[in-house]
Amino acid sequence: MTGDRTHSCTCGTMRWRIAPAARGTHLVCYCEDCQTAARFLKHQTTRLDSDGGTEIFQTLPMHFEFLDGRDHLAVLRLGPKGLLRWHAGCCGTPIANTLPTPKLPFVGAIVPPGVDGYGPITAFVNTTPAARPIKETGVLGAHLSIIGRILRARLSGKGKSPFFGDDGTPVVVPRVLSLQDRNAARPN
């Protein structure tokens, strides 16, 4: 799939791009954590669909590039062991999710609902918290697809990530939400 995969935060300070030829898995996640992160960042209307789903394009970090405003990059974790949820520090726009280490090269780029350029949605995952009943589909295929990409990247040494420094630590110190903040942002 090719196309324009350039995005910006809502205030225009940050811009990033996912390589047009990057392969990946386009899915919608309805988990409570994705909904909580969007609500905490005040982007439930720009990053959640009407059923509480977050569109994600899972690919490799080497396909992700910051064009402008990288100095505004921020990251949060919903708990001490949660995913790293990268966002624009200027306006809170969700950007991507990564694992807490670059040893498993993975990025789940958050894309606005309905945006073109990523191919068809092939999986609907973690659907229990959705606002209406949605059948979970494509889960095994999504897992196998990203595992295959991660393994190929690890074996080839192509795991460089713009989210981590050479020492393997995040380029920004993560903010870990307090239980009170996390609970306040949870979906009802």
PDB file of N, CA, C and O in Angstrom, residues 1-3 5 18-27 56-64 105-109 117-120 122 142 145-150 152-153:
ATOM      1  N   MET A   1       0.854  -1.173   0.000  1.00  0.00           N
ATOM      2  CA  MET A   1       0.000   0.000   0.000  1.00  0.00           C
ATOM      3  C   MET A   1       0.892   1.225   0.000  1.00  0.00           C
ATOM      4  O   MET A   1       1.835   1.310   0.754  1.00  0.00           O
ATOM      5  N   THR A   2       0.597   2.155  -0.869  1.00  0.00           N
ATOM      6  CA  THR A   2       1.349   3.408  -0.891  1.00  0.00           C
ATOM      7  C   THR A   2       0.365   4.565  -0.795  1.00  0.00           C
ATOM      8  O   THR A   2      -0.829   4.403  -0.960  1.00  0.00           O
ATOM      9  N   GLY A   3       0.860   5.724  -0.564  1.00  0.00           N
ATOM     10  CA  GLY A   3       0.016   6.906  -0.458  1.00  0.00           C
ATOM     11  C   GLY A   3       0.664   7.890   0.491  1.00  0.00           C
ATOM     12  O   GLY A   3       1.710   7.620   1.070  1.00  0.00           O
ATOM     13  N   ARG A   5       1.300   9.413   3.722  1.00  0.00           N
ATOM     14  CA  ARG A   5       1.167   9.007   5.113  1.00  0.00           C
ATOM     15  C   ARG A   5       1.827  10.043   6.022  1.00  0.00           C
ATOM     16  O   ARG A   5       2.477   9.708   6.996  1.00  0.00           O
ATOM     17  N   ILE A  18       4.940   8.116   7.948  1.00  0.00           N
ATOM     18  CA  ILE A  18       5.185   6.683   7.871  1.00  0.00           C
ATOM     19  C   ILE A  18       5.508   6.419   6.409  1.00  0.00           C
ATOM     20  O   ILE A  18       4.773   6.861   5.518  1.00  0.00           O
ATOM     21  N   ALA A  19       6.619   5.754   6.154  1.00  0.00           N
ATOM     22  CA  ALA A  19       7.078   5.526   4.784  1.00  0.00           C
ATOM     23  C   ALA A  19       5.942   5.003   3.911  1.00  0.00           C
ATOM     24  O   ALA A  19       5.224   4.081   4.313  1.00  0.00           O
ATOM     25  N   PRO A  20       5.751   5.606   2.736  1.00  0.00           N
ATOM     26  CA  PRO A  20       4.646   5.214   1.863  1.00  0.00           C
ATOM     27  C   PRO A  20       4.624   3.735   1.499  1.00  0.00           C
ATOM     28  O   PRO A  20       3.562   3.159   1.336  1.00  0.00           O
ATOM     29  N   ALA A  21       5.781   3.108   1.401  1.00  0.00           N
ATOM     30  CA  ALA A  21       5.826   1.701   1.016  1.00  0.00           C
ATOM     31  C   ALA A  21       5.890   0.754   2.222  1.00  0.00           C
ATOM     32  O   ALA A  21       5.970  -0.458   2.043  1.00  0.00           O
ATOM     33  N   ALA A  22       5.837   1.298   3.438  1.00  0.00           N
ATOM     34  CA  ALA A  22       5.928   0.455   4.635  1.00  0.00           C
ATOM     35  C   ALA A  22       4.744  -0.496   4.710  1.00  0.00           C
ATOM     36  O   ALA A  22       3.594  -0.081   4.598  1.00  0.00           O
ATOM     37  N   ARG A  23       5.050  -1.751   4.918  1.00  0.00           N
ATOM     38  CA  ARG A  23       4.005  -2.744   5.089  1.00  0.00           C
ATOM     39  C   ARG A  23       3.587  -2.743   6.553  1.00  0.00           C
ATOM     40  O   ARG A  23       4.378  -2.440   7.440  1.00  0.00           O
ATOM     41  N   GLY A  24       2.342  -3.098   6.775  1.00  0.00           N
ATOM     42  CA  GLY A  24       1.858  -3.134   8.141  1.00  0.00           C
ATOM     43  C   GLY A  24       0.470  -3.720   8.220  1.00  0.00           C
ATOM     44  O   GLY A  24      -0.087  -4.172   7.224  1.00  0.00           O
ATOM     45  N   THR A  25      -0.063  -3.709   9.413  1.00  0.00           N
ATOM     46  CA  THR A  25      -1.404  -4.218   9.679  1.00  0.00           C
ATOM     47  C   THR A  25      -2.277  -3.059  10.129  1.00  0.00           C
ATOM     48  O   THR A  25      -1.951  -2.375  11.105  1.00  0.00           O
ATOM     49  N   HIS A  26      -3.368  -2.841   9.425  1.00  0.00           N
ATOM     50  CA  HIS A  26      -4.310  -1.767   9.749  1.00  0.00           C
ATOM     51  C   HIS A  26      -5.445  -2.398  10.557  1.00  0.00           C
ATOM     52  O   HIS A  26      -6.174  -3.251  10.056  1.00  0.00           O
ATOM     53  N   LEU A  27      -5.576  -1.979  11.804  1.00  0.00           N
ATOM     54  CA  LEU A  27      -6.590  -2.566  12.673  1.00  0.00           C
ATOM     55  C   LEU A  27      -7.283  -1.498  13.504  1.00  0.00           C
ATOM     56  O   LEU A  27      -6.860  -0.341  13.532  1.00  0.00           O
ATOM     57  N   ILE A  56      -5.170   1.873  14.200  1.00  0.00           N
ATOM     58  CA  ILE A  56      -3.732   1.719  14.395  1.00  0.00           C
ATOM     59  C   ILE A  56      -3.142   1.056  13.151  1.00  0.00           C
ATOM     60  O   ILE A  56      -3.723   0.124  12.603  1.00  0.00           O
ATOM     61  N   PHE A  57      -1.983   1.551  12.728  1.00  0.00           N
ATOM     62  CA  PHE A  57      -1.225   0.914  11.665  1.00  0.00           C
ATOM     63  C   PHE A  57       0.036   0.371  12.302  1.00  0.00           C
ATOM     64  O   PHE A  57       0.923   1.126  12.698  1.00  0.00           O
ATOM     65  N   GLN A  58       0.115  -0.951  12.453  1.00  0.00           N
ATOM     66  CA  GLN A  58       1.260  -1.596  13.078  1.00  0.00           C
ATOM     67  C   GLN A  58       2.341  -1.834  12.035  1.00  0.00           C
ATOM     68  O   GLN A  58       2.099  -2.486  11.029  1.00  0.00           O
ATOM     69  N   THR A  59       3.519  -1.305  12.301  1.00  0.00           N
ATOM     70  CA  THR A  59       4.634  -1.454  11.376  1.00  0.00           C
ATOM     71  C   THR A  59       5.937  -1.421  12.174  1.00  0.00           C
ATOM     72  O   THR A  59       5.929  -1.540  13.406  1.00  0.00           O
ATOM     73  N   LEU A  60       7.026  -1.231  11.488  1.00  0.00           N
ATOM     74  CA  LEU A  60       8.335  -1.169  12.145  1.00  0.00           C
ATOM     75  C   LEU A  60       8.752   0.282  12.384  1.00  0.00           C
ATOM     76  O   LEU A  60       8.482   1.151  11.559  1.00  0.00           O
ATOM     77  N   PRO A  61       9.434   0.553  13.497  1.00  0.00           N
ATOM     78  CA  PRO A  61       9.863   1.920  13.797  1.00  0.00           C
ATOM     79  C   PRO A  61      10.755   2.538  12.723  1.00  0.00           C
ATOM     80  O   PRO A  61      10.754   3.753  12.546  1.00  0.00           O
ATOM     81  N   MET A  62      11.511   1.720  11.998  1.00  0.00           N
ATOM     82  CA  MET A  62      12.389   2.265  10.959  1.00  0.00           C
ATOM     83  C   MET A  62      11.603   2.941   9.837  1.00  0.00           C
ATOM     84  O   MET A  62      12.153   3.714   9.077  1.00  0.00           O
ATOM     85  N   HIS A  63      10.299   2.699   9.780  1.00  0.00           N
ATOM     86  CA  HIS A  63       9.443   3.317   8.766  1.00  0.00           C
ATOM     87  C   HIS A  63       8.797   4.613   9.263  1.00  0.00           C
ATOM     88  O   HIS A  63       7.999   5.213   8.558  1.00  0.00           O
ATOM     89  N   PHE A  64       9.111   5.011  10.477  1.00  0.00           N
ATOM     90  CA  PHE A  64       8.503   6.178  11.111  1.00  0.00           C
ATOM     91  C   PHE A  64       9.532   7.299  11.173  1.00  0.00           C
ATOM     92  O   PHE A  64      10.656   7.083  11.619  1.00  0.00           O
ATOM     93  N   PRO A 105      11.334  -4.380  17.883  1.00  0.00           N
ATOM     94  CA  PRO A 105      10.982  -3.218  17.067  1.00  0.00           C
ATOM     95  C   PRO A 105       9.535  -3.276  16.587  1.00  0.00           C
ATOM     96  O   PRO A 105       9.158  -4.122  15.793  1.00  0.00           O
ATOM     97  N   PHE A 106       8.737  -2.375  17.112  1.00  0.00           N
ATOM     98  CA  PHE A 106       7.314  -2.320  16.823  1.00  0.00           C
ATOM     99  C   PHE A 106       6.831  -0.900  17.046  1.00  0.00           C
ATOM    100  O   PHE A 106       7.228  -0.253  18.007  1.00  0.00           O
ATOM    101  N   VAL A 107       5.973  -0.430  16.168  1.00  0.00           N
ATOM    102  CA  VAL A 107       5.275   0.825  16.396  1.00  0.00           C
ATOM    103  C   VAL A 107       3.839   0.659  15.915  1.00  0.00           C
ATOM    104  O   VAL A 107       3.591   0.107  14.845  1.00  0.00           O
ATOM    105  N   GLY A 108       2.924   1.082  16.756  1.00  0.00           N
ATOM    106  CA  GLY A 108       1.516   1.125  16.388  1.00  0.00           C
ATOM    107  C   GLY A 108       1.149   2.580  16.173  1.00  0.00           C
ATOM    108  O   GLY A 108       0.856   3.303  17.133  1.00  0.00           O
ATOM    109  N   ALA A 109       1.230   3.036  14.932  1.00  0.00           N
ATOM    110  CA  ALA A 109       0.929   4.438  14.623  1.00  0.00           C
ATOM    111  C   ALA A 109      -0.573   4.675  14.760  1.00  0.00           C
ATOM    112  O   ALA A 109      -1.376   3.940  14.206  1.00  0.00           O
ATOM    113  N   GLY A 117      -4.850   5.626   2.910  1.00  0.00           N
ATOM    114  CA  GLY A 117      -3.429   5.414   2.753  1.00  0.00           C
ATOM    115  C   GLY A 117      -2.866   4.203   3.463  1.00  0.00           C
ATOM    116  O   GLY A 117      -1.682   3.909   3.336  1.00  0.00           O
ATOM    117  N   TYR A 118      -3.698   3.496   4.222  1.00  0.00           N
ATOM    118  CA  TYR A 118      -3.199   2.359   4.985  1.00  0.00           C
ATOM    119  C   TYR A 118      -3.855   1.036   4.585  1.00  0.00           C
ATOM    120  O   TYR A 118      -3.648   0.026   5.241  1.00  0.00           O
ATOM    121  N   GLY A 119      -4.626   1.042   3.542  1.00  0.00           N
ATOM    122  CA  GLY A 119      -5.294  -0.177   3.109  1.00  0.00           C
ATOM    123  C   GLY A 119      -6.495  -0.481   3.987  1.00  0.00           C
ATOM    124  O   GLY A 119      -6.809   0.246   4.924  1.00  0.00           O
ATOM    125  N   PRO A 120      -7.149  -1.575   3.685  1.00  0.00           N
ATOM    126  CA  PRO A 120      -8.357  -1.908   4.454  1.00  0.00           C
ATOM    127  C   PRO A 120      -8.029  -2.310   5.885  1.00  0.00           C
ATOM    128  O   PRO A 120      -6.929  -2.805   6.174  1.00  0.00           O
ATOM    129  N   THR A 122      -8.004  -4.799   8.647  1.00  0.00           N
ATOM    130  CA  THR A 122      -8.017  -6.260   8.578  1.00  0.00           C
ATOM    131  C   THR A 122      -8.289  -6.938   9.917  1.00  0.00           C
ATOM    132  O   THR A 122      -8.385  -8.161   9.973  1.00  0.00           O
ATOM    133  N   ALA A 142      -3.288 -10.551  12.725  1.00  0.00           N
ATOM    134  CA  ALA A 142      -2.587  -9.326  13.149  1.00  0.00           C
ATOM    135  C   ALA A 142      -1.368  -9.676  13.992  1.00  0.00           C
ATOM    136  O   ALA A 142      -0.286  -9.108  13.810  1.00  0.00           O
ATOM    137  N   SER A 145       1.347 -11.326  11.804  1.00  0.00           N
ATOM    138  CA  SER A 145       1.935 -10.338  10.900  1.00  0.00           C
ATOM    139  C   SER A 145       2.999  -9.499  11.609  1.00  0.00           C
ATOM    140  O   SER A 145       4.112  -9.331  11.112  1.00  0.00           O
ATOM    141  N   ILE A 146       2.665  -8.975  12.784  1.00  0.00           N
ATOM    142  CA  ILE A 146       3.630  -8.118  13.475  1.00  0.00           C
ATOM    143  C   ILE A 146       4.785  -8.943  14.040  1.00  0.00           C
ATOM    144  O   ILE A 146       5.934  -8.502  14.028  1.00  0.00           O
ATOM    145  N   ILE A 147       4.521 -10.154  14.495  1.00  0.00           N
ATOM    146  CA  ILE A 147       5.599 -11.014  14.989  1.00  0.00           C
ATOM    147  C   ILE A 147       6.583 -11.307  13.861  1.00  0.00           C
ATOM    148  O   ILE A 147       7.802 -11.243  14.049  1.00  0.00           O
ATOM    149  N   GLY A 148       6.068 -11.597  12.676  1.00  0.00           N
ATOM    150  CA  GLY A 148       6.936 -11.837  11.521  1.00  0.00           C
ATOM    151  C   GLY A 148       7.793 -10.629  11.194  1.00  0.00           C
ATOM    152  O   GLY A 148       8.994 -10.753  10.934  1.00  0.00           O
ATOM    153  N   ARG A 149       7.200  -9.442  11.214  1.00  0.00           N
ATOM    154  CA  ARG A 149       7.951  -8.220  10.935  1.00  0.00           C
ATOM    155  C   ARG A 149       9.037  -7.983  11.991  1.00  0.00           C
ATOM    156  O   ARG A 149      10.161  -7.609  11.672  1.00  0.00           O
ATOM    157  N   ILE A 150       8.680  -8.176  13.248  1.00  0.00           N
ATOM    158  CA  ILE A 150       9.635  -7.970  14.342  1.00  0.00           C
ATOM    159  C   ILE A 150      10.817  -8.938  14.190  1.00  0.00           C
ATOM    160  O   ILE A 150      11.981  -8.529  14.300  1.00  0.00           O
ATOM    161  N   ARG A 152      11.925 -10.488  11.463  1.00  0.00           N
ATOM    162  CA  ARG A 152      12.748 -10.135  10.300  1.00  0.00           C
ATOM    163  C   ARG A 152      13.615  -8.913  10.601  1.00  0.00           C
ATOM    164  O   ARG A 152      14.787  -8.853  10.226  1.00  0.00           O
ATOM    165  N   ALA A 153      13.061  -7.927  11.287  1.00  0.00           N
ATOM    166  CA  ALA A 153      13.823  -6.721  11.631  1.00  0.00           C
ATOM    167  C   ALA A 153      14.953  -7.059  12.597  1.00  0.00           C
ATOM    168  O   ALA A 153      16.068  -6.562  12.454  1.00  0.00           O
TER     169      ALA A 153
END
